[in-house]
mmCIF file of C-alpha atoms and ligand atoms in Angstrom:
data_model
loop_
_atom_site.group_PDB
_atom_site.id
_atom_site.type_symbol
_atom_site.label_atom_id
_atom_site.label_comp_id
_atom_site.label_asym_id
_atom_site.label_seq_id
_atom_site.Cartn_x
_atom_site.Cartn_y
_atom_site.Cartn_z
ATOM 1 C CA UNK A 1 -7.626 137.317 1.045
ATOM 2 C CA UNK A 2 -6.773 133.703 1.707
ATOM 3 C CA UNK A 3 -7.546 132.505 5.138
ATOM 4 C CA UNK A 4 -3.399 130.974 4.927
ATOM 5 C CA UNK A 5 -2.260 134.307 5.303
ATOM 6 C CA UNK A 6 -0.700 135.287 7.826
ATOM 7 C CA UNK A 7 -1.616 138.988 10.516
ATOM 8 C CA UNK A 8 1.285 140.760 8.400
ATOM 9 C CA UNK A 9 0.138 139.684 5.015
ATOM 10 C CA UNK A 10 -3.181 140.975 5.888
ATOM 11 C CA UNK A 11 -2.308 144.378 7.573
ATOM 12 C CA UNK A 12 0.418 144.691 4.460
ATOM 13 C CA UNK A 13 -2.119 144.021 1.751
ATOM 14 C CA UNK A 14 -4.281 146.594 3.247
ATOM 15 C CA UNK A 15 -1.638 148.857 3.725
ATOM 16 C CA UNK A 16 -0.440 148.709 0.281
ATOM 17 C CA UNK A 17 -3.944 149.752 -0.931
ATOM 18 C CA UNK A 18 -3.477 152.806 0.305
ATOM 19 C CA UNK A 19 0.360 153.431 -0.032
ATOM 20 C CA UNK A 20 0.783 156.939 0.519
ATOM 21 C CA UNK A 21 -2.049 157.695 2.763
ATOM 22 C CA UNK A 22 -2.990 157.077 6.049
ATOM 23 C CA UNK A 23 -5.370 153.838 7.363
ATOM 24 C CA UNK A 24 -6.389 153.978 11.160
ATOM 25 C CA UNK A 25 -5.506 150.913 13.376
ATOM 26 C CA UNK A 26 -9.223 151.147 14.324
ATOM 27 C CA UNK A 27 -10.034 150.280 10.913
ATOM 28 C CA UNK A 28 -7.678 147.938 9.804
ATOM 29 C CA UNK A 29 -8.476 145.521 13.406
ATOM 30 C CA UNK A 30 -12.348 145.970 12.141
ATOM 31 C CA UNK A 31 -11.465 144.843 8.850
ATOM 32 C CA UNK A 32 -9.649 141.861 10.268
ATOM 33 C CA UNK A 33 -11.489 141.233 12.898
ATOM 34 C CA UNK A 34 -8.559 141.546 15.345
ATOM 35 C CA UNK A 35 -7.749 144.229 18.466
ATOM 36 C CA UNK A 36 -5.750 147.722 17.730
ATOM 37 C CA UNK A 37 -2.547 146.239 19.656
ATOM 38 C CA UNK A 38 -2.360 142.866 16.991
ATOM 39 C CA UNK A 39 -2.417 145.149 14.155
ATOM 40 C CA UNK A 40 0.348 147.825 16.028
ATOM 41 C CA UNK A 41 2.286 144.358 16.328
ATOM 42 C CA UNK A 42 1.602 143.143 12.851
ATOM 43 C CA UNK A 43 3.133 146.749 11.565
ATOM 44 C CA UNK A 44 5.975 146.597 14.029
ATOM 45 C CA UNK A 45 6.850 143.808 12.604
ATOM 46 C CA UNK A 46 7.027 144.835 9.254
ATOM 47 C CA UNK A 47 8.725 147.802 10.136
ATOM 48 C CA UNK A 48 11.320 145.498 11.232
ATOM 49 C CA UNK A 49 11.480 143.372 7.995
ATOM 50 C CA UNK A 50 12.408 146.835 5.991
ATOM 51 C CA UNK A 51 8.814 148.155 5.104
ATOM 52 C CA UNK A 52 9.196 151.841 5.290
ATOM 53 C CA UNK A 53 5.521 152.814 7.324
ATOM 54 C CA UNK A 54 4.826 155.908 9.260
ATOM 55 C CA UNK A 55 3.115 155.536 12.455
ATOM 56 C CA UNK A 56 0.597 158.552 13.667
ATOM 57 C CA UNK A 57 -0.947 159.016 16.882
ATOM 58 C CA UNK A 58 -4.400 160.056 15.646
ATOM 59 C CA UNK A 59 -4.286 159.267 11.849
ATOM 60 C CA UNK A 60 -2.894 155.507 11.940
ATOM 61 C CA UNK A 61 -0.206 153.759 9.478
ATOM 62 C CA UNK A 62 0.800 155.041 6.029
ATOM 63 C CA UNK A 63 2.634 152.853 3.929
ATOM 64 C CA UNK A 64 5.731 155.037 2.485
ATOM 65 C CA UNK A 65 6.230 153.694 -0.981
ATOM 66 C CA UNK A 66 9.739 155.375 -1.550
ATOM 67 C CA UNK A 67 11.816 154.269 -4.673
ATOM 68 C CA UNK A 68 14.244 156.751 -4.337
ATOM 69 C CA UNK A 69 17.613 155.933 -2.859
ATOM 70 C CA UNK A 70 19.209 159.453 -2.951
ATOM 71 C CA UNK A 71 18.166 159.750 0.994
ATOM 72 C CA UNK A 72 18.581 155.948 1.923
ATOM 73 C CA UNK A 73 21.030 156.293 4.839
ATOM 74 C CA UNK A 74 18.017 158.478 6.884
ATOM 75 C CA UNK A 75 16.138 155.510 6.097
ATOM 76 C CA UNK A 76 18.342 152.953 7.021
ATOM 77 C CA UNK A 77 19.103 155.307 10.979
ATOM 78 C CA UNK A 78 16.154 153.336 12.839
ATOM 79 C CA UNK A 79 17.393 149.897 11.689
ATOM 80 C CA UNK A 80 18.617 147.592 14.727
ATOM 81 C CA UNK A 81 21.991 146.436 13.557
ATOM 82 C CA UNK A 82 25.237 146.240 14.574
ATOM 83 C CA UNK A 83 27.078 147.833 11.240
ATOM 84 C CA UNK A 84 26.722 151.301 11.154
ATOM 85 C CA UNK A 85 25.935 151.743 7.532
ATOM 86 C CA UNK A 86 26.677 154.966 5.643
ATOM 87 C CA UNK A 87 25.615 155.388 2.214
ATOM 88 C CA UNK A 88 27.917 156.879 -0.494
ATOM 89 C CA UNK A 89 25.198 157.311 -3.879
ATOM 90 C CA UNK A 90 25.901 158.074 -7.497
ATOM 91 C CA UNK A 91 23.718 158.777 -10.164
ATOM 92 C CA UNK A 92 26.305 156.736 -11.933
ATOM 93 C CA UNK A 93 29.043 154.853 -11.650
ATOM 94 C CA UNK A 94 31.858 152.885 -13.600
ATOM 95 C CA UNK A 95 31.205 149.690 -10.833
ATOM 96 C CA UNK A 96 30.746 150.290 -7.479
ATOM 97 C CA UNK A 97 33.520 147.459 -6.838
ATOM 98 C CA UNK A 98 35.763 150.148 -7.724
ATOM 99 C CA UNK A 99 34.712 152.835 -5.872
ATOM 100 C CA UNK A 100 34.766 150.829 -3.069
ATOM 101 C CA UNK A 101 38.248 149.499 -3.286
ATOM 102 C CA UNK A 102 39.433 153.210 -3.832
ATOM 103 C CA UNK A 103 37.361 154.519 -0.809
ATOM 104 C CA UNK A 104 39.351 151.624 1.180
ATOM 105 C CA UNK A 105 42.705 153.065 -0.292
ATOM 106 C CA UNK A 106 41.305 156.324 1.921
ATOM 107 C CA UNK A 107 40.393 154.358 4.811
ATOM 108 C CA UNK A 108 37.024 153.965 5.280
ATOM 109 C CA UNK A 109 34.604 152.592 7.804
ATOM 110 C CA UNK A 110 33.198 149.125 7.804
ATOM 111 C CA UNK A 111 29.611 149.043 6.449
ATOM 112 C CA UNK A 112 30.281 151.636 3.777
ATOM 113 C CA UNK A 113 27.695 150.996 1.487
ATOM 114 C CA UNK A 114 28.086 152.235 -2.240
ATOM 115 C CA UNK A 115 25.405 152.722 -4.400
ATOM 116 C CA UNK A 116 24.539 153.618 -7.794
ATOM 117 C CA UNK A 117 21.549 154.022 -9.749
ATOM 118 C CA UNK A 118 23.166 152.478 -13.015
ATOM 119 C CA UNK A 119 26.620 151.096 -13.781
ATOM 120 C CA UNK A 120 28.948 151.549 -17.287
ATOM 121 C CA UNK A 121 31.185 148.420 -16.255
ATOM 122 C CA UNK A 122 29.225 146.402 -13.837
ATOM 123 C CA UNK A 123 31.146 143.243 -13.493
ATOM 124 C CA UNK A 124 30.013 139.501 -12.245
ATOM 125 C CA UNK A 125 31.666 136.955 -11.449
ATOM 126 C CA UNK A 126 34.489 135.233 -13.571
ATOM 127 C CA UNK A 127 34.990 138.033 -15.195
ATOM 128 C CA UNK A 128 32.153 138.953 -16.782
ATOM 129 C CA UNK A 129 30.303 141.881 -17.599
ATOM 130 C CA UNK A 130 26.696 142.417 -15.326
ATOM 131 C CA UNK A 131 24.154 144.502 -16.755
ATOM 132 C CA UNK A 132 23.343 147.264 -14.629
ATOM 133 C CA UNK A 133 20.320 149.580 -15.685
ATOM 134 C CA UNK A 134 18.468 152.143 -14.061
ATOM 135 C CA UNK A 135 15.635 150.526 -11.526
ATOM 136 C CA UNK A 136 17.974 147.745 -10.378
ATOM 137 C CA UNK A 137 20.147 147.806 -7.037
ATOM 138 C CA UNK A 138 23.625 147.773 -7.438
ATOM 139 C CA UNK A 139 26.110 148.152 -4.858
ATOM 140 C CA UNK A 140 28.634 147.037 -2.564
ATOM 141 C CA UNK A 141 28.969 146.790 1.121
ATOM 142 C CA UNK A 142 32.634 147.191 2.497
ATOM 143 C CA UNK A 143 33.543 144.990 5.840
ATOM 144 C CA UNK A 144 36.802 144.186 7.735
ATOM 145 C CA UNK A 145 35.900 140.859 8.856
ATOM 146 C CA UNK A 146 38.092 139.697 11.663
ATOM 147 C CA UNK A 147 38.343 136.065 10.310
ATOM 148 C CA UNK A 148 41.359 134.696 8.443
ATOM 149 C CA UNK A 149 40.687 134.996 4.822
ATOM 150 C CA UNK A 150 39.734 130.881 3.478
ATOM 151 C CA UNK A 151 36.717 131.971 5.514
ATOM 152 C CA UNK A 152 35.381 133.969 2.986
ATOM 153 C CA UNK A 153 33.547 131.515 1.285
ATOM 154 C CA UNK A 154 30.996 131.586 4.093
ATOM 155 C CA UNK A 155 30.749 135.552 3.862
ATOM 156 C CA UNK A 156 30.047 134.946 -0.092
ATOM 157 C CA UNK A 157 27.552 132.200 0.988
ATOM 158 C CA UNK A 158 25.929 134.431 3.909
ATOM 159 C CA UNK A 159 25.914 137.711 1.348
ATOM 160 C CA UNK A 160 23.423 134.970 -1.073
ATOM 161 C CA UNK A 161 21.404 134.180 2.075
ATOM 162 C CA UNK A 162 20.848 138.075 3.194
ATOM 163 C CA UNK A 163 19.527 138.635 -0.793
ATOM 164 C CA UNK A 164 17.031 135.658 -0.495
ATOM 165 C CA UNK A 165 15.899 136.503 3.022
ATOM 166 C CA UNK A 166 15.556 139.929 2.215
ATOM 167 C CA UNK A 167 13.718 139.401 -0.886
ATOM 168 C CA UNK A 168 11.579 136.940 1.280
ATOM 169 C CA UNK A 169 11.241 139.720 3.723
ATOM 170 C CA UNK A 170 8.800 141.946 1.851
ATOM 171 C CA UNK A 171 7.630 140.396 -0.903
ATOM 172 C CA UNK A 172 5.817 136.731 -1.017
ATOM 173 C CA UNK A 173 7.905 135.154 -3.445
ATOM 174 C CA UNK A 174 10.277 132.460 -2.658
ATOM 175 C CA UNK A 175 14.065 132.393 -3.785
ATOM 176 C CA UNK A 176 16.536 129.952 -3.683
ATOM 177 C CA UNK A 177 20.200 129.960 -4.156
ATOM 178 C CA UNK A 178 22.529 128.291 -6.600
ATOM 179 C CA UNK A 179 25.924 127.749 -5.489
ATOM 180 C CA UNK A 180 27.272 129.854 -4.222
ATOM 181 C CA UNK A 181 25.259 132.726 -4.460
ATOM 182 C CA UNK A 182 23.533 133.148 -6.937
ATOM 183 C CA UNK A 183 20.163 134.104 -5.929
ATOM 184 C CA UNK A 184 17.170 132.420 -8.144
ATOM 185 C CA UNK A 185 13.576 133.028 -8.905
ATOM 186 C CA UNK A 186 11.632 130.484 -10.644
ATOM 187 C CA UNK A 187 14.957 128.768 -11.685
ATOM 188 C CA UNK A 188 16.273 132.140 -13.211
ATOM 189 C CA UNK A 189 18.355 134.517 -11.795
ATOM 190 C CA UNK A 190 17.237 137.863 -9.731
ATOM 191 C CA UNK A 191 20.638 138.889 -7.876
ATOM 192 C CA UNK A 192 23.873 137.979 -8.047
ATOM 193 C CA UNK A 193 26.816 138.962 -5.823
ATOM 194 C CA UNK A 194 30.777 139.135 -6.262
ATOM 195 C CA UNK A 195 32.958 139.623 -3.560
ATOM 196 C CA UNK A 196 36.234 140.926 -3.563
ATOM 197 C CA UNK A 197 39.179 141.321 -0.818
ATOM 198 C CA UNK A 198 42.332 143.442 0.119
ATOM 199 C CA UNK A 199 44.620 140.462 1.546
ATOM 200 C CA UNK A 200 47.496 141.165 3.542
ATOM 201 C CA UNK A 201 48.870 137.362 4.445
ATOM 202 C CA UNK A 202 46.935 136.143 6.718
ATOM 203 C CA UNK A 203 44.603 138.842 7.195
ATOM 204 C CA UNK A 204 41.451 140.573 5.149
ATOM 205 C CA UNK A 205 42.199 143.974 5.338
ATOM 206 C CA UNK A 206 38.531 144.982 3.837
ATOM 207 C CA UNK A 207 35.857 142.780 1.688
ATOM 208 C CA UNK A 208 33.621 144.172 -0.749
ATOM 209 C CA UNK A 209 30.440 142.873 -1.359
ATOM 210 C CA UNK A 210 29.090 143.583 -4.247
ATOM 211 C CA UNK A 211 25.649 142.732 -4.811
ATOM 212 C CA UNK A 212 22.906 143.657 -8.085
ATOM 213 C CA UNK A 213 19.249 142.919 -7.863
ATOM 214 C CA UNK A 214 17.577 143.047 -10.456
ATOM 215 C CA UNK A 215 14.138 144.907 -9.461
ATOM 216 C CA UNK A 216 12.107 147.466 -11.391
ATOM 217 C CA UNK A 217 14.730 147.243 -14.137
ATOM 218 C CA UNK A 218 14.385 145.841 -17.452
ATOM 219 C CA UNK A 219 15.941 142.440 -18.423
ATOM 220 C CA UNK A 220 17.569 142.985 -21.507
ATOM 221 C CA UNK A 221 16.479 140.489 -24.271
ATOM 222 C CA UNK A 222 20.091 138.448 -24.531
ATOM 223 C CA UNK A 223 19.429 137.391 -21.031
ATOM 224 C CA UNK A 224 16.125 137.127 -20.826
ATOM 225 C CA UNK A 225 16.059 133.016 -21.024
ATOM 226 C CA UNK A 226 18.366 133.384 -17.682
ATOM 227 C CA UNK A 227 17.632 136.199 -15.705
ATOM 228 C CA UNK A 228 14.177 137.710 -14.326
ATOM 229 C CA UNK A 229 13.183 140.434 -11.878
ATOM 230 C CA UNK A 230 11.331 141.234 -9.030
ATOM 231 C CA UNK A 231 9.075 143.781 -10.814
ATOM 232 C CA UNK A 232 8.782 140.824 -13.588
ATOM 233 C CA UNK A 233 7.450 138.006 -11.203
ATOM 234 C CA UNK A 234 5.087 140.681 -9.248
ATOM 235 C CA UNK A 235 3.778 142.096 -11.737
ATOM 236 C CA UNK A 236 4.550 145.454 -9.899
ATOM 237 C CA UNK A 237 7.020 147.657 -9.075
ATOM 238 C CA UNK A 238 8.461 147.368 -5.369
ATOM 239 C CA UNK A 239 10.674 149.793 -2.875
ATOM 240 C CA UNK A 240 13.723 149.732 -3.857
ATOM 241 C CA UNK A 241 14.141 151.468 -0.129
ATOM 242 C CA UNK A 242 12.322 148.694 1.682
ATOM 243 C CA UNK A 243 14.396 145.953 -0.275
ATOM 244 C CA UNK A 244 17.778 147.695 0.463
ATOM 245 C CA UNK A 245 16.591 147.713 4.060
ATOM 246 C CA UNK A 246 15.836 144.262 4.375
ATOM 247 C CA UNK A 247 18.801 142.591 2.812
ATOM 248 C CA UNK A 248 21.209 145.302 5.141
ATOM 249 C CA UNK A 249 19.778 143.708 8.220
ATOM 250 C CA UNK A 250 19.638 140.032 6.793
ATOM 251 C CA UNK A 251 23.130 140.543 6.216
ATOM 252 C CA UNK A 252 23.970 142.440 9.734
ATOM 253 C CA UNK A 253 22.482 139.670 11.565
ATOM 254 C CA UNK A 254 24.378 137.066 9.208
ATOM 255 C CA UNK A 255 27.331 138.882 9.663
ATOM 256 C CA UNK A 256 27.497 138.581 13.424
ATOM 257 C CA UNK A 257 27.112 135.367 13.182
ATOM 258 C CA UNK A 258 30.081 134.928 11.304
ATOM 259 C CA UNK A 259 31.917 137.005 13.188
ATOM 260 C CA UNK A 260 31.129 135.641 16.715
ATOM 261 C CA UNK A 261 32.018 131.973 15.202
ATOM 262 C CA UNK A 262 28.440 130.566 14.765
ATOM 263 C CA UNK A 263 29.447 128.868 11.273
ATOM 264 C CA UNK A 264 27.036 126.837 11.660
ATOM 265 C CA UNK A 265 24.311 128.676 11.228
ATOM 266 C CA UNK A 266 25.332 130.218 8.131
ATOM 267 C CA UNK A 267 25.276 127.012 6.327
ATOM 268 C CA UNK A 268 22.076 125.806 7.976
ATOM 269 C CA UNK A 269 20.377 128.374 6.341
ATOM 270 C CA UNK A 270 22.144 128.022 3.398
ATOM 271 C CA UNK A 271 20.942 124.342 2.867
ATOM 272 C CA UNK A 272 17.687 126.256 3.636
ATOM 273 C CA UNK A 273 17.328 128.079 0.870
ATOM 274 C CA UNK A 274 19.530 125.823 -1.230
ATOM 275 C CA UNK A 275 18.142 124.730 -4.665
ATOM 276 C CA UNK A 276 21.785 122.973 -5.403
ATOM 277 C CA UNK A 277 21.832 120.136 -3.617
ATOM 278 C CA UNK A 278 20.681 116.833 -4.422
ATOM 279 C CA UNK A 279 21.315 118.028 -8.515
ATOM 280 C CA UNK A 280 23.322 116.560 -11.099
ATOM 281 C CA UNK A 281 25.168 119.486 -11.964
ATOM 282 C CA UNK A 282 28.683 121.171 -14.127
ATOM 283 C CA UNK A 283 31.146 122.754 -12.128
ATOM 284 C CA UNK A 284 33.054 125.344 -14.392
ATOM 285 C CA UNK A 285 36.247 125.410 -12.882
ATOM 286 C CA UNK A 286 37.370 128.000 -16.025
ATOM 287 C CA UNK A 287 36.580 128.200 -19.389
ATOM 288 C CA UNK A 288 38.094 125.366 -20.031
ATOM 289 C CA UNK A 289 37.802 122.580 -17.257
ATOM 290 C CA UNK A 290 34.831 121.596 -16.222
ATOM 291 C CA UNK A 291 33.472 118.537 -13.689
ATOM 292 C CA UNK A 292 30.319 116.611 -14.366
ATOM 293 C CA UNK A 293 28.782 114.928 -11.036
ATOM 294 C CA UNK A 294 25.763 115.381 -8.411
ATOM 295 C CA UNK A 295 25.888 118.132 -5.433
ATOM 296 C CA UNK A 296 25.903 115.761 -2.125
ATOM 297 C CA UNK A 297 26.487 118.166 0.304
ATOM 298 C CA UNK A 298 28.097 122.344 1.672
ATOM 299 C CA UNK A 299 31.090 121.696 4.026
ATOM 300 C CA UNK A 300 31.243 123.317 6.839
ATOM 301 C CA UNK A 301 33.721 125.516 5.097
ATOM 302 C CA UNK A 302 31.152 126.431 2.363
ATOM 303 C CA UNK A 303 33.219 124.354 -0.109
ATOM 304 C CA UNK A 304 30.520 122.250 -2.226
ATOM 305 C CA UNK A 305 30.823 118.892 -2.023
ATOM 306 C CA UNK A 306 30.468 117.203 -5.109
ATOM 307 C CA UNK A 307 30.269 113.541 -6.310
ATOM 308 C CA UNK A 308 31.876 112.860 -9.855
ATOM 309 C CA UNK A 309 30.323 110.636 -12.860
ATOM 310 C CA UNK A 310 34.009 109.072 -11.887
ATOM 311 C CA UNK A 311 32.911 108.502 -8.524
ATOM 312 C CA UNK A 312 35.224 110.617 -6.669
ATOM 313 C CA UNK A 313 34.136 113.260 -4.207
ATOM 314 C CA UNK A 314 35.298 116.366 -4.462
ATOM 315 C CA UNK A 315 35.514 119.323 -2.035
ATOM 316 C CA UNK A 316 34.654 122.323 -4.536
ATOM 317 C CA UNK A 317 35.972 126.011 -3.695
ATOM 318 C CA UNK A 318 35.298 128.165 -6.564
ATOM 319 C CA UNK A 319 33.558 127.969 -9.855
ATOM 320 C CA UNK A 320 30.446 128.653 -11.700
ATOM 321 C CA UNK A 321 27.866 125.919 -11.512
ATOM 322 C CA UNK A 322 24.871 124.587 -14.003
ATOM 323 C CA UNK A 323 22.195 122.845 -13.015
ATOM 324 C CA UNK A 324 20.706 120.130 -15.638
ATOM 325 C CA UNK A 325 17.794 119.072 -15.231
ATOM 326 C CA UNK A 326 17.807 115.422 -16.490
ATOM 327 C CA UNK A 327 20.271 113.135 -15.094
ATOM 328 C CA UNK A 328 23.439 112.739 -17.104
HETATM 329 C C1 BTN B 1 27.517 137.609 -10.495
HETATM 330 O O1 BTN B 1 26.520 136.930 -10.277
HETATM 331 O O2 BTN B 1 28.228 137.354 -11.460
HETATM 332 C C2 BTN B 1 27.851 138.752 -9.570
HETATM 333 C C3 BTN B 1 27.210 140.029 -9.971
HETATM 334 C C4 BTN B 1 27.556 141.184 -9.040
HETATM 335 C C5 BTN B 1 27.026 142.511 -9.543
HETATM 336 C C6 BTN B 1 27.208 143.613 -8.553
HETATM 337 S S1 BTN B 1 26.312 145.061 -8.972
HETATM 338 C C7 BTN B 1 27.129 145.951 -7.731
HETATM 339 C C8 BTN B 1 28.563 145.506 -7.737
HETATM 340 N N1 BTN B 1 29.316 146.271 -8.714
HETATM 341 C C9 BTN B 1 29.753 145.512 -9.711
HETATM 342 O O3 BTN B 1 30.426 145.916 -10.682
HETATM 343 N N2 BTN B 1 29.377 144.247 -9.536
HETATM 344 C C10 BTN B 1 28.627 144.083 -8.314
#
């Protein structure tokens, strides 16, 4: 244990070893040196990150190492946020896009989260096909967002920034995002996320955000030069529960801020986590256009701002984006 690490690193490592069972505070603090109140701090404030740990009285902390997402929505009841998420699971699913969008045909609440354990037509973005295996997490969130609908770049960009926060949240690896949202891990990618609207005029009737992780899943060969995992990069598997948890409040409290007109502080954290800017880059506008230039800059709209081998600077609303890694 590296002296670097930090109360919650410590309490979580030791937690971990014993996933499943119970450790006494009185024996964790003597381990660490530290009183009984630091570590019922330390695991209060994991709790709130999205690690699932029961508390007893008398026994102490057991670390609930749950992969199973049939009974997510009782796990998700203590979270503090503002949606009210409800959890409608499949074993399997065509794309839960779809669903979705046909549960919104119903009427259906905002925060509807749809989940399934694998997909036969999971789609990405510009229309192509995602890869959706069992041990993954693949689903879609439904909003109404009360904000006129050019503003959903920033909900795409703020969906990226709940993945990589989340991610951040209980594991110690570090992501960063590709423009838009393309969540990466060691330069390859671990999530991606599409979002789709109903648009009436000038109004977003519902917004689906549909979001795949790839966790404890296996990368399928064909990708495996571009995409990794969570379980790859670990070396273990992780809770699919405690992930799910973390990215629903990352994007809760991202949410609100969007919402309640803090902008602002979307991008901010966007530039955060951004591993975009400052590259020479290829915007794919569609198959067949394309722009060569550098990434200067995220408006305050969320359109990237790019600079052109021409010179020109360009204000950059949708597209698929490579990164090179020499300069052109
Ligand atoms: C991309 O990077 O191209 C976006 C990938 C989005 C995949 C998710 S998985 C859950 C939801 N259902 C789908 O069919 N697609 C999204």
């Amino acid at each position: 244990m590296s002296s670097l690490e930090s109360l919650e690193d410590k309490v979580l490592s030791i937690l971990l070893g014993s996933a499943g069972s119970y450790v006494s505070g009185a024996e964790i603090a003597s381990i660490l040196g530290v009183s009984r109140m630091a570590v019922s701090k330390a695991v209060n404030n994991l709790k709130k990150k999205g690690h699932v740990i029961k508390s007893h009285p008398r026994l102490g902390y057991c670390y609930v190492d749950i992969d199973d997402l049939l009974y997510l929505e009782e796990y998700l009841r203590d979270l503090p946020t503002r949606l009210r998420y409800r959890v409608v699971y499949f074993e399997e699913a065509t794309s839960t896009q779809d669903i979705a969008r046909s549960l919104a045909d119903t009427g259906v609440n905002e925060g509807t989260v749809v989940l399934a354990e694998k997909q036969s037509c999971g789609r990405g973005r510009m229309g192509r096909e995602w890869i959706s295996p069992p041990g993954g997490l693949w689903f879609t969130v439904v909003l109404k967002p009360p904000i006129p609908p050019p503003k959903i770049t920033l909900l795409s960009l703020l969906s990226g920034c709940a993945v990589a926060l989340g991610i951040m949240d209980i594991t110690n690896l570090n992501p960063h995002l590709k423009w838009p949202n393309d969540v990466l891990l060691n330069e390859k990618k671990v999530a991606g996320i599409l979002v789709e609207a109903n648009i009436e005029t000038d109004l977003i009737r519902y917004a689906f955000i549909g979001i795949g992780v790839n966790v404890n899943n296996e990368i399928p060969r064909e990708i495996a030069n571009i995409a990794t995992s969570i379980n790859q990069l670990l070396g273990h598997k992780v809770s699919r529960v405690a992930l799910m948890r973390a990215i629903l409040k990352r994007l809760d409290e991202l949410y609100s801020k969007l919402i309640y007109g803090y902008s602002d502080h979307i991008i901010k954290v966007w530039k955060s986590l951004s591993s975009t800017l400052g590259k020479r880059i290829i915007v794919y506008l569609s198959e067949k256009e394309k722009i060569k230039g550098q990434a200067l800059d995220i408006n305050k709209d969320g359109s990237l701002i790019v600079k052109t081998s021409e010179n020109k600077i360009l204000k950059i609303y949708y597209g698929d984006i490579i990164h090179l890694r020499h300069k052109a």
